[in-house]
PDB file of C-alpha atoms and ligand atoms in Angstrom:
ATOM      1  CA  MET A  98      -0.082  -0.342  -0.102  1.00  0.00           C
ATOM      2  CA  SER A  99       1.371   3.507  -1.174  1.00  0.00           C
ATOM      3  CA  LYS A 100       1.981   6.031   1.641  1.00  0.00           C
ATOM      4  CA  ILE A 101      -0.756   8.219   0.220  1.00  0.00           C
ATOM      5  CA  LEU A 102      -3.039   5.216   0.777  1.00  0.00           C
ATOM      6  CA  SER A 103      -2.135   4.494   3.964  1.00  0.00           C
ATOM      7  CA  LEU A 104      -2.924   8.120   4.990  1.00  0.00           C
ATOM      8  CA  PHE A 105      -5.908   8.429   3.446  1.00  0.00           C
ATOM      9  CA  LEU A 106      -7.220   5.200   5.211  1.00  0.00           C
ATOM     10  CA  LEU A 107      -5.844   6.371   8.695  1.00  0.00           C
ATOM     11  CA  LEU A 108      -8.032   8.964   7.498  1.00  0.00           C
ATOM     12  CA  PHE A 109     -10.390   7.693   6.608  1.00  0.00           C
ATOM     13  CA  LEU A 110     -10.346   5.411   9.574  1.00  0.00           C
ATOM     14  CA  PHE A 111     -10.780   8.265  11.714  1.00  0.00           C
ATOM     15  CA  ILE A 112     -13.641  10.013  10.260  1.00  0.00           C
ATOM     16  CA  GLY A 113     -15.319   6.524  10.672  1.00  0.00           C
ATOM     17  CA  PHE A 114     -14.806   6.269  14.276  1.00  0.00           C
ATOM     18  CA  GLN A 115     -15.349   9.580  14.996  1.00  0.00           C
ATOM     19  CA  GLY A 116     -19.166   8.825  13.097  1.00  0.00           C
ATOM     20  CA  VAL A 117     -19.546   5.793  15.281  1.00  0.00           C
ATOM     21  CA  ALA A 118     -18.671   8.171  18.167  1.00  0.00           C
ATOM     22  CA  GLN A 119     -20.957  10.853  17.703  1.00  0.00           C
ATOM     23  CA  GLN A 120     -23.363   8.654  16.391  1.00  0.00           C
ATOM     24  CA  LYS A 121     -26.372   9.241  19.076  1.00  0.00           C
ATOM     25  CA  ILE A 122     -27.734  12.083  19.353  1.00  0.00           C
ATOM     26  CA  VAL A 123     -27.712  13.718  22.409  1.00  0.00           C
ATOM     27  CA  LEU A 124     -30.930  14.900  24.528  1.00  0.00           C
ATOM     28  CA  VAL A 125     -30.618  16.464  27.852  1.00  0.00           C
ATOM     29  CA  ILE A 126     -34.335  16.388  29.830  1.00  0.00           C
ATOM     30  CA  ASP A 127     -34.148  19.358  32.391  1.00  0.00           C
ATOM     31  CA  VAL A 128     -36.887  18.447  35.020  1.00  0.00           C
ATOM     32  CA  GLY A 129     -38.295  22.198  36.032  1.00  0.00           C
ATOM     33  CA  HIS A 130     -37.314  23.043  39.820  1.00  0.00           C
ATOM     34  CA  GLY A 131     -36.772  20.320  42.834  1.00  0.00           C
ATOM     35  CA  GLY A 132     -35.537  20.592  46.075  1.00  0.00           C
ATOM     36  CA  ARG A 133     -36.220  23.719  48.495  1.00  0.00           C
ATOM     37  CA  ASP A 134     -37.745  24.772  45.128  1.00  0.00           C
ATOM     38  CA  PRO A 135     -41.032  23.147  44.952  1.00  0.00           C
ATOM     39  CA  GLY A 136     -41.639  25.673  41.460  1.00  0.00           C
ATOM     40  CA  ASN A 137     -46.034  26.593  40.841  1.00  0.00           C
ATOM     41  CA  LEU A 138     -47.160  25.693  44.237  1.00  0.00           C
ATOM     42  CA  ALA A 139     -50.327  23.862  43.755  1.00  0.00           C
ATOM     43  CA  VAL A 140     -53.525  24.750  44.475  1.00  0.00           C
ATOM     44  CA  GLY A 141     -56.589  22.544  44.103  1.00  0.00           C
ATOM     45  CA  LYS A 142     -57.586  20.446  46.694  1.00  0.00           C
ATOM     46  CA  LYS A 143     -55.167  16.807  46.331  1.00  0.00           C
ATOM     47  CA  MET A 144     -53.059  18.606  43.560  1.00  0.00           C
ATOM     48  CA  ILE A 145     -49.089  18.521  43.397  1.00  0.00           C
ATOM     49  CA  ASN A 146     -46.391  21.405  43.321  1.00  0.00           C
ATOM     50  CA  GLU A 147     -44.854  21.729  40.307  1.00  0.00           C
ATOM     51  CA  LYS A 148     -41.303  20.795  40.696  1.00  0.00           C
ATOM     52  CA  TYR A 149     -43.180  16.805  41.301  1.00  0.00           C
ATOM     53  CA  LEU A 150     -45.364  17.163  37.887  1.00  0.00           C
ATOM     54  CA  ASN A 151     -42.374  18.598  35.576  1.00  0.00           C
ATOM     55  CA  LEU A 152     -40.918  15.462  36.946  1.00  0.00           C
ATOM     56  CA  LYS A 153     -43.932  13.387  36.441  1.00  0.00           C
ATOM     57  CA  ILE A 154     -43.532  14.469  33.331  1.00  0.00           C
ATOM     58  CA  ALA A 155     -40.234  13.769  32.111  1.00  0.00           C
ATOM     59  CA  LYS A 156     -40.590  10.565  33.122  1.00  0.00           C
ATOM     60  CA  LYS A 157     -42.776   9.970  30.625  1.00  0.00           C
ATOM     61  CA  PHE A 158     -40.975  11.487  28.149  1.00  0.00           C
ATOM     62  CA  GLY A 159     -37.536  10.219  28.696  1.00  0.00           C
ATOM     63  CA  ALA A 160     -39.106   6.494  28.554  1.00  0.00           C
ATOM     64  CA  TYR A 161     -40.603   7.002  25.669  1.00  0.00           C
ATOM     65  CA  VAL A 162     -37.558   8.480  24.209  1.00  0.00           C
ATOM     66  CA  LYS A 163     -35.562   5.480  25.220  1.00  0.00           C
ATOM     67  CA  LYS A 164     -38.167   3.158  24.365  1.00  0.00           C
ATOM     68  CA  HIS A 165     -38.344   3.966  20.373  1.00  0.00           C
ATOM     69  CA  LEU A 166     -35.066   5.712  19.366  1.00  0.00           C
ATOM     70  CA  LYS A 167     -32.325   3.746  20.210  1.00  0.00           C
ATOM     71  CA  ASN A 168     -30.468   6.061  18.979  1.00  0.00           C
ATOM     72  CA  VAL A 169     -30.857   9.431  21.672  1.00  0.00           C
ATOM     73  CA  LYS A 170     -29.096   9.496  25.052  1.00  0.00           C
ATOM     74  CA  VAL A 171     -31.188  10.501  27.389  1.00  0.00           C
ATOM     75  CA  ILE A 172     -29.778  13.360  29.769  1.00  0.00           C
ATOM     76  CA  TYR A 173     -32.029  14.095  33.169  1.00  0.00           C
ATOM     77  CA  THR A 174     -30.980  17.344  34.787  1.00  0.00           C
ATOM     78  CA  ARG A 175     -32.813  15.585  37.674  1.00  0.00           C
ATOM     79  CA  LYS A 176     -34.582  12.258  38.301  1.00  0.00           C
ATOM     80  CA  THR A 177     -35.591  12.911  41.908  1.00  0.00           C
ATOM     81  CA  ASP A 178     -36.432  15.809  44.207  1.00  0.00           C
ATOM     82  CA  LYS A 179     -33.755  16.994  44.539  1.00  0.00           C
ATOM     83  CA  TYR A 180     -32.426  21.381  43.814  1.00  0.00           C
ATOM     84  CA  VAL A 181     -30.460  22.027  40.377  1.00  0.00           C
ATOM     85  CA  SER A 182     -29.338  25.427  40.438  1.00  0.00           C
ATOM     86  CA  LEU A 183     -30.083  27.581  36.689  1.00  0.00           C
ATOM     87  CA  GLU A 184     -26.003  27.165  36.070  1.00  0.00           C
ATOM     88  CA  ASP A 185     -25.614  23.351  36.924  1.00  0.00           C
ATOM     89  CA  ARG A 186     -28.634  22.434  34.657  1.00  0.00           C
ATOM     90  CA  THR A 187     -27.423  24.645  31.694  1.00  0.00           C
ATOM     91  CA  ASP A 188     -23.371  23.172  32.425  1.00  0.00           C
ATOM     92  CA  ILE A 189     -24.546  19.518  32.336  1.00  0.00           C
ATOM     93  CA  ALA A 190     -26.061  19.999  28.659  1.00  0.00           C
ATOM     94  CA  ASN A 191     -22.890  22.104  27.967  1.00  0.00           C
ATOM     95  CA  ASP A 192     -21.250  19.692  29.178  1.00  0.00           C
ATOM     96  CA  ASN A 193     -22.745  15.932  27.397  1.00  0.00           C
ATOM     97  CA  ASN A 194     -22.450  18.646  23.501  1.00  0.00           C
ATOM     98  CA  ALA A 195     -25.984  17.265  24.326  1.00  0.00           C
ATOM     99  CA  ASP A 196     -27.761  18.571  20.777  1.00  0.00           C
ATOM    100  CA  LEU A 197     -30.952  18.866  22.049  1.00  0.00           C
ATOM    101  CA  PHE A 198     -31.828  20.478  25.094  1.00  0.00           C
ATOM    102  CA  ILE A 199     -35.971  20.167  26.781  1.00  0.00           C
ATOM    103  CA  SER A 200     -36.515  21.549  29.887  1.00  0.00           C
ATOM    104  CA  ILE A 201     -40.239  21.088  31.427  1.00  0.00           C
ATOM    105  CA  HIS A 202     -42.855  22.883  33.522  1.00  0.00           C
ATOM    106  CA  CYS A 203     -45.755  24.235  34.322  1.00  0.00           C
ATOM    107  CA  ASN A 204     -47.479  27.075  34.499  1.00  0.00           C
ATOM    108  CA  SER A 205     -48.999  29.735  36.754  1.00  0.00           C
ATOM    109  CA  ASN A 206     -50.778  33.092  36.211  1.00  0.00           C
ATOM    110  CA  PRO A 207     -53.187  35.251  38.105  1.00  0.00           C
ATOM    111  CA  ASP A 208     -56.402  35.098  36.124  1.00  0.00           C
ATOM    112  CA  THR A 209     -57.540  31.339  36.404  1.00  0.00           C
ATOM    113  CA  ALA A 210     -59.137  31.252  32.969  1.00  0.00           C
ATOM    114  CA  ILE A 211     -55.997  31.424  31.322  1.00  0.00           C
ATOM    115  CA  TYR A 212     -54.833  28.068  30.079  1.00  0.00           C
ATOM    116  CA  GLY A 213     -52.851  25.962  27.741  1.00  0.00           C
ATOM    117  CA  THR A 214     -49.850  25.225  26.374  1.00  0.00           C
ATOM    118  CA  ARG A 215     -46.669  27.701  25.603  1.00  0.00           C
ATOM    119  CA  ILE A 216     -42.362  26.699  24.864  1.00  0.00           C
ATOM    120  CA  HIS A 217     -40.818  29.250  25.082  1.00  0.00           C
ATOM    121  CA  ILE A 218     -37.388  29.525  22.653  1.00  0.00           C
ATOM    122  CA  HIS A 219     -34.226  32.569  23.467  1.00  0.00           C
ATOM    123  CA  SER A 220     -34.616  33.728  20.462  1.00  0.00           C
ATOM    124  CA  GLU A 221     -36.784  33.819  16.976  1.00  0.00           C
ATOM    125  CA  LYS A 222     -33.452  34.498  14.821  1.00  0.00           C
ATOM    126  CA  ASN A 223     -32.590  30.991  15.656  1.00  0.00           C
ATOM    127  CA  LYS A 224     -34.735  29.346  13.232  1.00  0.00           C
ATOM    128  CA  LYS A 225     -33.968  25.322  15.107  1.00  0.00           C
ATOM    129  CA  ALA A 226     -35.202  26.386  17.770  1.00  0.00           C
ATOM    130  CA  VAL A 227     -38.389  27.844  16.092  1.00  0.00           C
ATOM    131  CA  ARG A 228     -38.974  24.801  14.892  1.00  0.00           C
ATOM    132  CA  PHE A 229     -38.137  22.654  17.278  1.00  0.00           C
ATOM    133  CA  ALA A 230     -40.231  24.556  19.212  1.00  0.00           C
ATOM    134  CA  LYS A 231     -43.057  24.656  16.355  1.00  0.00           C
ATOM    135  CA  SER A 232     -43.399  20.591  15.928  1.00  0.00           C
ATOM    136  CA  ILE A 233     -43.879  20.480  19.402  1.00  0.00           C
ATOM    137  CA  ASP A 234     -45.994  23.059  20.400  1.00  0.00           C
ATOM    138  CA  ASN A 235     -48.262  21.756  16.406  1.00  0.00           C
ATOM    139  CA  GLN A 236     -48.158  18.491  18.450  1.00  0.00           C
ATOM    140  CA  PHE A 237     -49.650  19.964  21.334  1.00  0.00           C
ATOM    141  CA  THR A 238     -52.871  21.366  19.266  1.00  0.00           C
ATOM    142  CA  THR A 239     -52.857  18.312  16.795  1.00  0.00           C
ATOM    143  CA  ARG A 240     -52.912  14.748  19.160  1.00  0.00           C
ATOM    144  CA  ALA A 241     -53.016  16.234  22.178  1.00  0.00           C
ATOM    145  CA  ALA A 242     -55.951  18.409  21.409  1.00  0.00           C
ATOM    146  CA  ARG A 243     -54.703  21.781  23.930  1.00  0.00           C
ATOM    147  CA  LYS A 244     -54.801  24.762  23.447  1.00  0.00           C
ATOM    148  CA  SER A 245     -51.405  26.289  22.993  1.00  0.00           C
ATOM    149  CA  ILE A 246     -50.907  30.005  23.410  1.00  0.00           C
ATOM    150  CA  GLY A 247     -47.436  29.721  20.836  1.00  0.00           C
ATOM    151  CA  VAL A 248     -44.231  29.556  21.036  1.00  0.00           C
ATOM    152  CA  CYS A 249     -42.005  33.005  22.615  1.00  0.00           C
ATOM    153  CA  ASP A 250     -38.845  34.708  22.373  1.00  0.00           C
ATOM    154  CA  ARG A 251     -36.539  36.843  24.397  1.00  0.00           C
ATOM    155  CA  ARG A 252     -38.241  39.858  22.496  1.00  0.00           C
ATOM    156  CA  PHE A 253     -41.735  38.689  22.860  1.00  0.00           C
ATOM    157  CA  ARG A 254     -41.283  37.968  26.578  1.00  0.00           C
ATOM    158  CA  GLY A 255     -39.558  41.576  28.324  1.00  0.00           C
ATOM    159  CA  TYR A 256     -36.881  39.172  29.825  1.00  0.00           C
ATOM    160  CA  ASP A 257     -33.907  36.302  29.099  1.00  0.00           C
ATOM    161  CA  LEU A 258     -34.558  33.166  30.434  1.00  0.00           C
ATOM    162  CA  PHE A 259     -31.433  31.540  31.686  1.00  0.00           C
ATOM    163  CA  VAL A 260     -31.274  27.951  30.892  1.00  0.00           C
ATOM    164  CA  VAL A 261     -32.563  28.506  27.021  1.00  0.00           C
ATOM    165  CA  LYS A 262     -29.570  31.170  26.364  1.00  0.00           C
ATOM    166  CA  ARG A 263     -27.204  29.611  28.252  1.00  0.00           C
ATOM    167  CA  THR A 264     -27.388  26.244  26.843  1.00  0.00           C
ATOM    168  CA  ASN A 265     -24.931  26.196  23.556  1.00  0.00           C
ATOM    169  CA  MET A 266     -27.210  23.899  21.912  1.00  0.00           C
ATOM    170  CA  THR A 267     -30.818  24.482  20.196  1.00  0.00           C
ATOM    171  CA  ALA A 268     -32.953  24.651  23.327  1.00  0.00           C
ATOM    172  CA  LEU A 269     -36.851  24.833  24.732  1.00  0.00           C
ATOM    173  CA  LEU A 270     -38.257  25.328  28.019  1.00  0.00           C
ATOM    174  CA  ILE A 271     -41.589  23.826  28.494  1.00  0.00           C
ATOM    175  CA  GLU A 272     -44.632  25.719  30.532  1.00  0.00           C
ATOM    176  CA  THR A 273     -46.985  21.912  29.341  1.00  0.00           C
ATOM    177  CA  GLY A 274     -50.260  24.127  31.445  1.00  0.00           C
ATOM    178  CA  PHE A 275     -51.595  26.622  33.668  1.00  0.00           C
ATOM    179  CA  MET A 276     -52.143  25.040  37.340  1.00  0.00           C
ATOM    180  CA  SER A 277     -54.358  27.907  37.726  1.00  0.00           C
ATOM    181  CA  ASN A 278     -56.373  26.848  35.694  1.00  0.00           C
ATOM    182  CA  PRO A 279     -58.329  24.759  37.400  1.00  0.00           C
ATOM    183  CA  ALA A 280     -59.425  22.618  34.653  1.00  0.00           C
ATOM    184  CA  GLU A 281     -56.097  22.324  33.934  1.00  0.00           C
ATOM    185  CA  GLU A 282     -54.537  21.608  37.410  1.00  0.00           C
ATOM    186  CA  LYS A 283     -56.958  18.573  37.206  1.00  0.00           C
ATOM    187  CA  TYR A 284     -55.727  17.745  34.131  1.00  0.00           C
ATOM    188  CA  LEU A 285     -52.406  18.151  34.598  1.00  0.00           C
ATOM    189  CA  ASN A 286     -52.349  16.380  37.486  1.00  0.00           C
ATOM    190  CA  THR A 287     -53.696  12.853  36.463  1.00  0.00           C
ATOM    191  CA  THR A 288     -51.751   9.994  34.607  1.00  0.00           C
ATOM    192  CA  TYR A 289     -53.428  10.498  31.465  1.00  0.00           C
ATOM    193  CA  GLY A 290     -53.568  14.286  31.055  1.00  0.00           C
ATOM    194  CA  GLN A 291     -48.889  13.251  31.622  1.00  0.00           C
ATOM    195  CA  ASP A 292     -48.805  10.379  29.265  1.00  0.00           C
ATOM    196  CA  ILE A 293     -50.856  12.373  26.567  1.00  0.00           C
ATOM    197  CA  ILE A 294     -48.602  15.527  27.310  1.00  0.00           C
ATOM    198  CA  ALA A 295     -45.184  13.605  27.061  1.00  0.00           C
ATOM    199  CA  SER A 296     -46.112  11.425  24.732  1.00  0.00           C
ATOM    200  CA  ALA A 297     -46.967  14.661  22.316  1.00  0.00           C
ATOM    201  CA  ILE A 298     -43.407  16.375  23.212  1.00  0.00           C
ATOM    202  CA  PHE A 299     -42.172  12.785  22.227  1.00  0.00           C
ATOM    203  CA  ARG A 300     -43.962  12.789  19.247  1.00  0.00           C
ATOM    204  CA  GLY A 301     -42.636  16.275  18.034  1.00  0.00           C
ATOM    205  CA  PHE A 302     -39.311  15.215  19.102  1.00  0.00           C
ATOM    206  CA  ARG A 303     -38.909  12.211  16.815  1.00  0.00           C
ATOM    207  CA  GLU A 304     -40.701  14.583  14.119  1.00  0.00           C
ATOM    208  CA  TYR A 305     -38.329  17.197  14.835  1.00  0.00           C
ATOM    209  CA  ILE A 306     -34.613  15.049  15.272  1.00  0.00           C
ATOM    210  CA  LYS A 307     -35.724  12.905  12.074  1.00  0.00           C
ATOM    211  CA  LYS A 308     -35.624  15.728   9.775  1.00  0.00           C
ATOM    212  CA  ASN A 309     -33.533  17.888  11.441  1.00  0.00           C
ATOM    213  CA  LEU A 310     -30.777  15.510  12.265  1.00  0.00           C
ATOM    214  CA  PRO A 311     -30.009  13.015  10.053  1.00  0.00           C
ATOM    215  CA  LYS A 312     -28.640   9.883  11.527  1.00  0.00           C
ATOM    216  CA  LYS A 313     -25.119  10.280  11.594  1.00  0.00           C
ATOM    217  CA  LYS A 314     -22.739   7.890   9.215  1.00  0.00           C
ATOM    218  CA  THR A 315     -24.333   5.276  10.446  1.00  0.00           C
ATOM    219  CA  ARG A 316     -22.874   2.996   7.654  1.00  0.00           C
ATOM    220  CA  THR A 317     -19.733   3.646   8.744  1.00  0.00           C
ATOM    221  CA  LYS A 318     -20.190   1.738  11.647  1.00  0.00           C
ATOM    222  CA  LYS A 319     -21.676  -1.286  10.640  1.00  0.00           C
ATOM    223  CA  THR A 320     -18.932  -1.883   7.360  1.00  0.00           C
ATOM    224  CA  GLY A 321     -15.785  -0.448   8.252  1.00  0.00           C
ATOM    225  CA  LEU A 322     -15.234   0.764   5.532  1.00  0.00           C
ATOM    226  CA  ILE A 323     -15.598   4.102   2.960  1.00  0.00           C
ATOM    227  CA  TYR A 324     -14.758   4.501   0.197  1.00  0.00           C
ATOM    228  CA  LYS A 325     -14.601   7.566  -1.557  1.00  0.00           C
ATOM    229  CA  VAL A 326     -13.275   8.648  -5.763  1.00  0.00           C
ATOM    230  CA  GLN A 327      -9.972  10.319  -5.984  1.00  0.00           C
ATOM    231  CA  ILE A 328     -10.247  12.515  -8.941  1.00  0.00           C
ATOM    232  CA  SER A 329      -6.954  14.460  -9.140  1.00  0.00           C
ATOM    233  CA  ALA A 330      -4.022  15.271  -6.756  1.00  0.00           C
ATOM    234  CA  SER A 331      -1.449  18.134  -7.128  1.00  0.00           C
ATOM    235  CA  PRO A 332       1.432  19.728  -5.818  1.00  0.00           C
ATOM    236  CA  VAL A 333      -0.661  23.415  -5.811  1.00  0.00           C
ATOM    237  CA  LYS A 334      -4.322  24.061  -4.767  1.00  0.00           C
ATOM    238  CA  LEU A 335      -6.392  24.033  -7.705  1.00  0.00           C
ATOM    239  CA  SER A 336      -9.091  26.373  -8.591  1.00  0.00           C
ATOM    240  CA  LYS A 337     -12.977  24.859  -7.906  1.00  0.00           C
ATOM    241  CA  SER A 338     -14.460  25.623 -11.185  1.00  0.00           C
ATOM    242  CA  LYS A 339     -12.210  22.894 -12.183  1.00  0.00           C
ATOM    243  CA  PHE A 340     -13.918  20.069 -10.789  1.00  0.00           C
ATOM    244  CA  LYS A 341     -17.588  22.879 -11.724  1.00  0.00           C
ATOM    245  CA  HIS A 342     -18.848  20.379 -14.323  1.00  0.00           C
ATOM    246  CA  LEU A 343     -19.546  17.114 -12.106  1.00  0.00           C
ATOM    247  CA  LYS A 344     -21.940  18.959  -9.816  1.00  0.00           C
ATOM    248  CA  MET A 345     -21.484  16.903  -7.259  1.00  0.00           C
ATOM    249  CA  LYS A 346     -19.732  17.643  -3.807  1.00  0.00           C
ATOM    250  CA  VAL A 347     -15.488  17.927  -3.963  1.00  0.00           C
ATOM    251  CA  ASP A 348     -13.246  17.133  -0.663  1.00  0.00           C
ATOM    252  CA  GLU A 349     -10.006  18.561  -1.032  1.00  0.00           C
ATOM    253  CA  SER A 350      -7.128  17.458   1.713  1.00  0.00           C
ATOM    254  CA  TYR A 351      -3.495  18.604   2.374  1.00  0.00           C
ATOM    255  CA  TYR A 352      -0.819  16.544   3.008  1.00  0.00           C
ATOM    256  CA  LYS A 353       2.341  18.311   3.939  1.00  0.00           C
ATOM    257  CA  GLN A 354       5.225  16.189   3.066  1.00  0.00           C
ATOM    258  CA  ASN A 355       3.482  15.156   0.155  1.00  0.00           C
ATOM    259  CA  LYS A 356       4.498  15.676  -3.484  1.00  0.00           C
ATOM    260  CA  TYR A 357       0.759  16.118  -4.431  1.00  0.00           C
ATOM    261  CA  LYS A 358      -0.166  18.212  -1.533  1.00  0.00           C
ATOM    262  CA  TYR A 359      -3.876  18.818  -2.536  1.00  0.00           C
ATOM    263  CA  LYS A 360      -6.168  15.342  -2.707  1.00  0.00           C
ATOM    264  CA  TYR A 361      -9.722  15.139  -4.095  1.00  0.00           C
ATOM    265  CA  THR A 362     -12.066  13.249  -4.029  1.00  0.00           C
ATOM    266  CA  VAL A 363     -16.038  12.461  -3.891  1.00  0.00           C
ATOM    267  CA  GLY A 364     -18.280  10.292  -2.545  1.00  0.00           C
ATOM    268  CA  ASN A 365     -18.837   8.800   0.070  1.00  0.00           C
ATOM    269  CA  ALA A 366     -19.379   4.976  -0.341  1.00  0.00           C
ATOM    270  CA  LYS A 367     -19.738   2.308   1.250  1.00  0.00           C
ATOM    271  CA  SER A 368     -19.424  -0.410  -1.481  1.00  0.00           C
ATOM    272  CA  PHE A 369     -16.862  -0.813  -3.907  1.00  0.00           C
ATOM    273  CA  GLY A 370     -19.653  -0.914  -6.003  1.00  0.00           C
ATOM    274  CA  GLU A 371     -21.785   2.268  -5.396  1.00  0.00           C
ATOM    275  CA  ALA A 372     -17.876   4.257  -5.776  1.00  0.00           C
ATOM    276  CA  ASN A 373     -16.670   2.653  -9.034  1.00  0.00           C
ATOM    277  CA  LYS A 374     -20.435   3.546 -10.089  1.00  0.00           C
ATOM    278  CA  LEU A 375     -19.652   7.097  -9.192  1.00  0.00           C
ATOM    279  CA  ARG A 376     -15.823   6.431 -11.032  1.00  0.00           C
ATOM    280  CA  ARG A 377     -17.415   5.831 -13.591  1.00  0.00           C
ATOM    281  CA  LYS A 378     -19.440   8.508 -13.742  1.00  0.00           C
ATOM    282  CA  VAL A 379     -16.514  10.880 -13.074  1.00  0.00           C
ATOM    283  CA  ALA A 380     -13.946   9.492 -15.957  1.00  0.00           C
ATOM    284  CA  LYS A 381     -17.190  10.270 -19.054  1.00  0.00           C
ATOM    285  CA  LYS A 382     -16.453  13.963 -17.615  1.00  0.00           C
ATOM    286  CA  GLY A 383     -12.623  14.162 -18.227  1.00  0.00           C
ATOM    287  CA  PHE A 384     -11.183  12.826 -14.781  1.00  0.00           C
ATOM    288  CA  LYS A 385     -10.377   8.798 -16.728  1.00  0.00           C
ATOM    289  CA  ASP A 386      -7.208   8.191 -13.985  1.00  0.00           C
ATOM    290  CA  ALA A 387      -9.574   8.621 -11.592  1.00  0.00           C
ATOM    291  CA  PHE A 388      -9.793   5.475  -9.213  1.00  0.00           C
ATOM    292  CA  VAL A 389     -11.764   4.083  -5.772  1.00  0.00           C
ATOM    293  CA  ILE A 390     -10.272   4.321  -2.612  1.00  0.00           C
ATOM    294  CA  THR A 391     -11.063   1.842   0.134  1.00  0.00           C
ATOM    295  CA  GLU A 392      -9.831  -0.075   3.239  1.00  0.00           C
ATOM    296  CA  LYS A 393     -10.321  -3.111   4.490  1.00  0.00           C
ATOM    297  CA  LYS A 394      -9.483  -4.390   8.290  1.00  0.00           C
TER     298      LYS A 394
HETATM  299 ZN1   ZN B 231     -41.639  26.152  36.182  1.00  0.00          ZN
END
């Protein structure tokens, strides 16, 4: 095996391992309040404080994710009735390089007639957060048949929410309903209501990751092989216009020690056949000497 080829293979293997290591989508479920911080206090008879409701809904949501989405790793900020500071909550998400963050809460208002779900994001300029919020909001109003009072950001609120501001990933804070509204408080206190809310969050989450977080390089894990087509190598950097007519994504790699420092490849195939097909295609478009690079363990 030539030196250049070995280098390539090492690089691909490295990328492959990264693919495997990063494969799981990391979801942090932040369970609002806890311990000495009860959140909103129960209003009706036999009703429970917000910190307990949050935990019940969050655990149901997490259980759905664990059961149905094997590619998602769930991390809770708390699983018991304990106090966790806001800094610790966001640290947990940031330190674990979470992809998504969902904080679970229950709302309250002096006006007991107000009810419905609300989803908070940091800024409407963050299109991912908007899509993520709307995906869940849509589930609340359709399948869960809840009333929604919408998605809102800091400009709408007029103040910042620490956990959605300080987290580095797409983050939501979900108010699952108003404890100050007697009917909604009752609903939130039933296993049925908690189930409906949790499954709506789950479905919205599932829909969002399906469309917006594509599976990360599962092919690498399955076969341990990557096939690419090298179309060119050059001692100097080539202009992209040279490959423009291919209408493909061309990857450039740089090797300081080699005479042909710049390598150009296309494709990221899981089989030789697939890569070879691609080689024939680029050969027809002028790259007659293109060849497939492969690695076998
Ligand atoms: Zn709360």
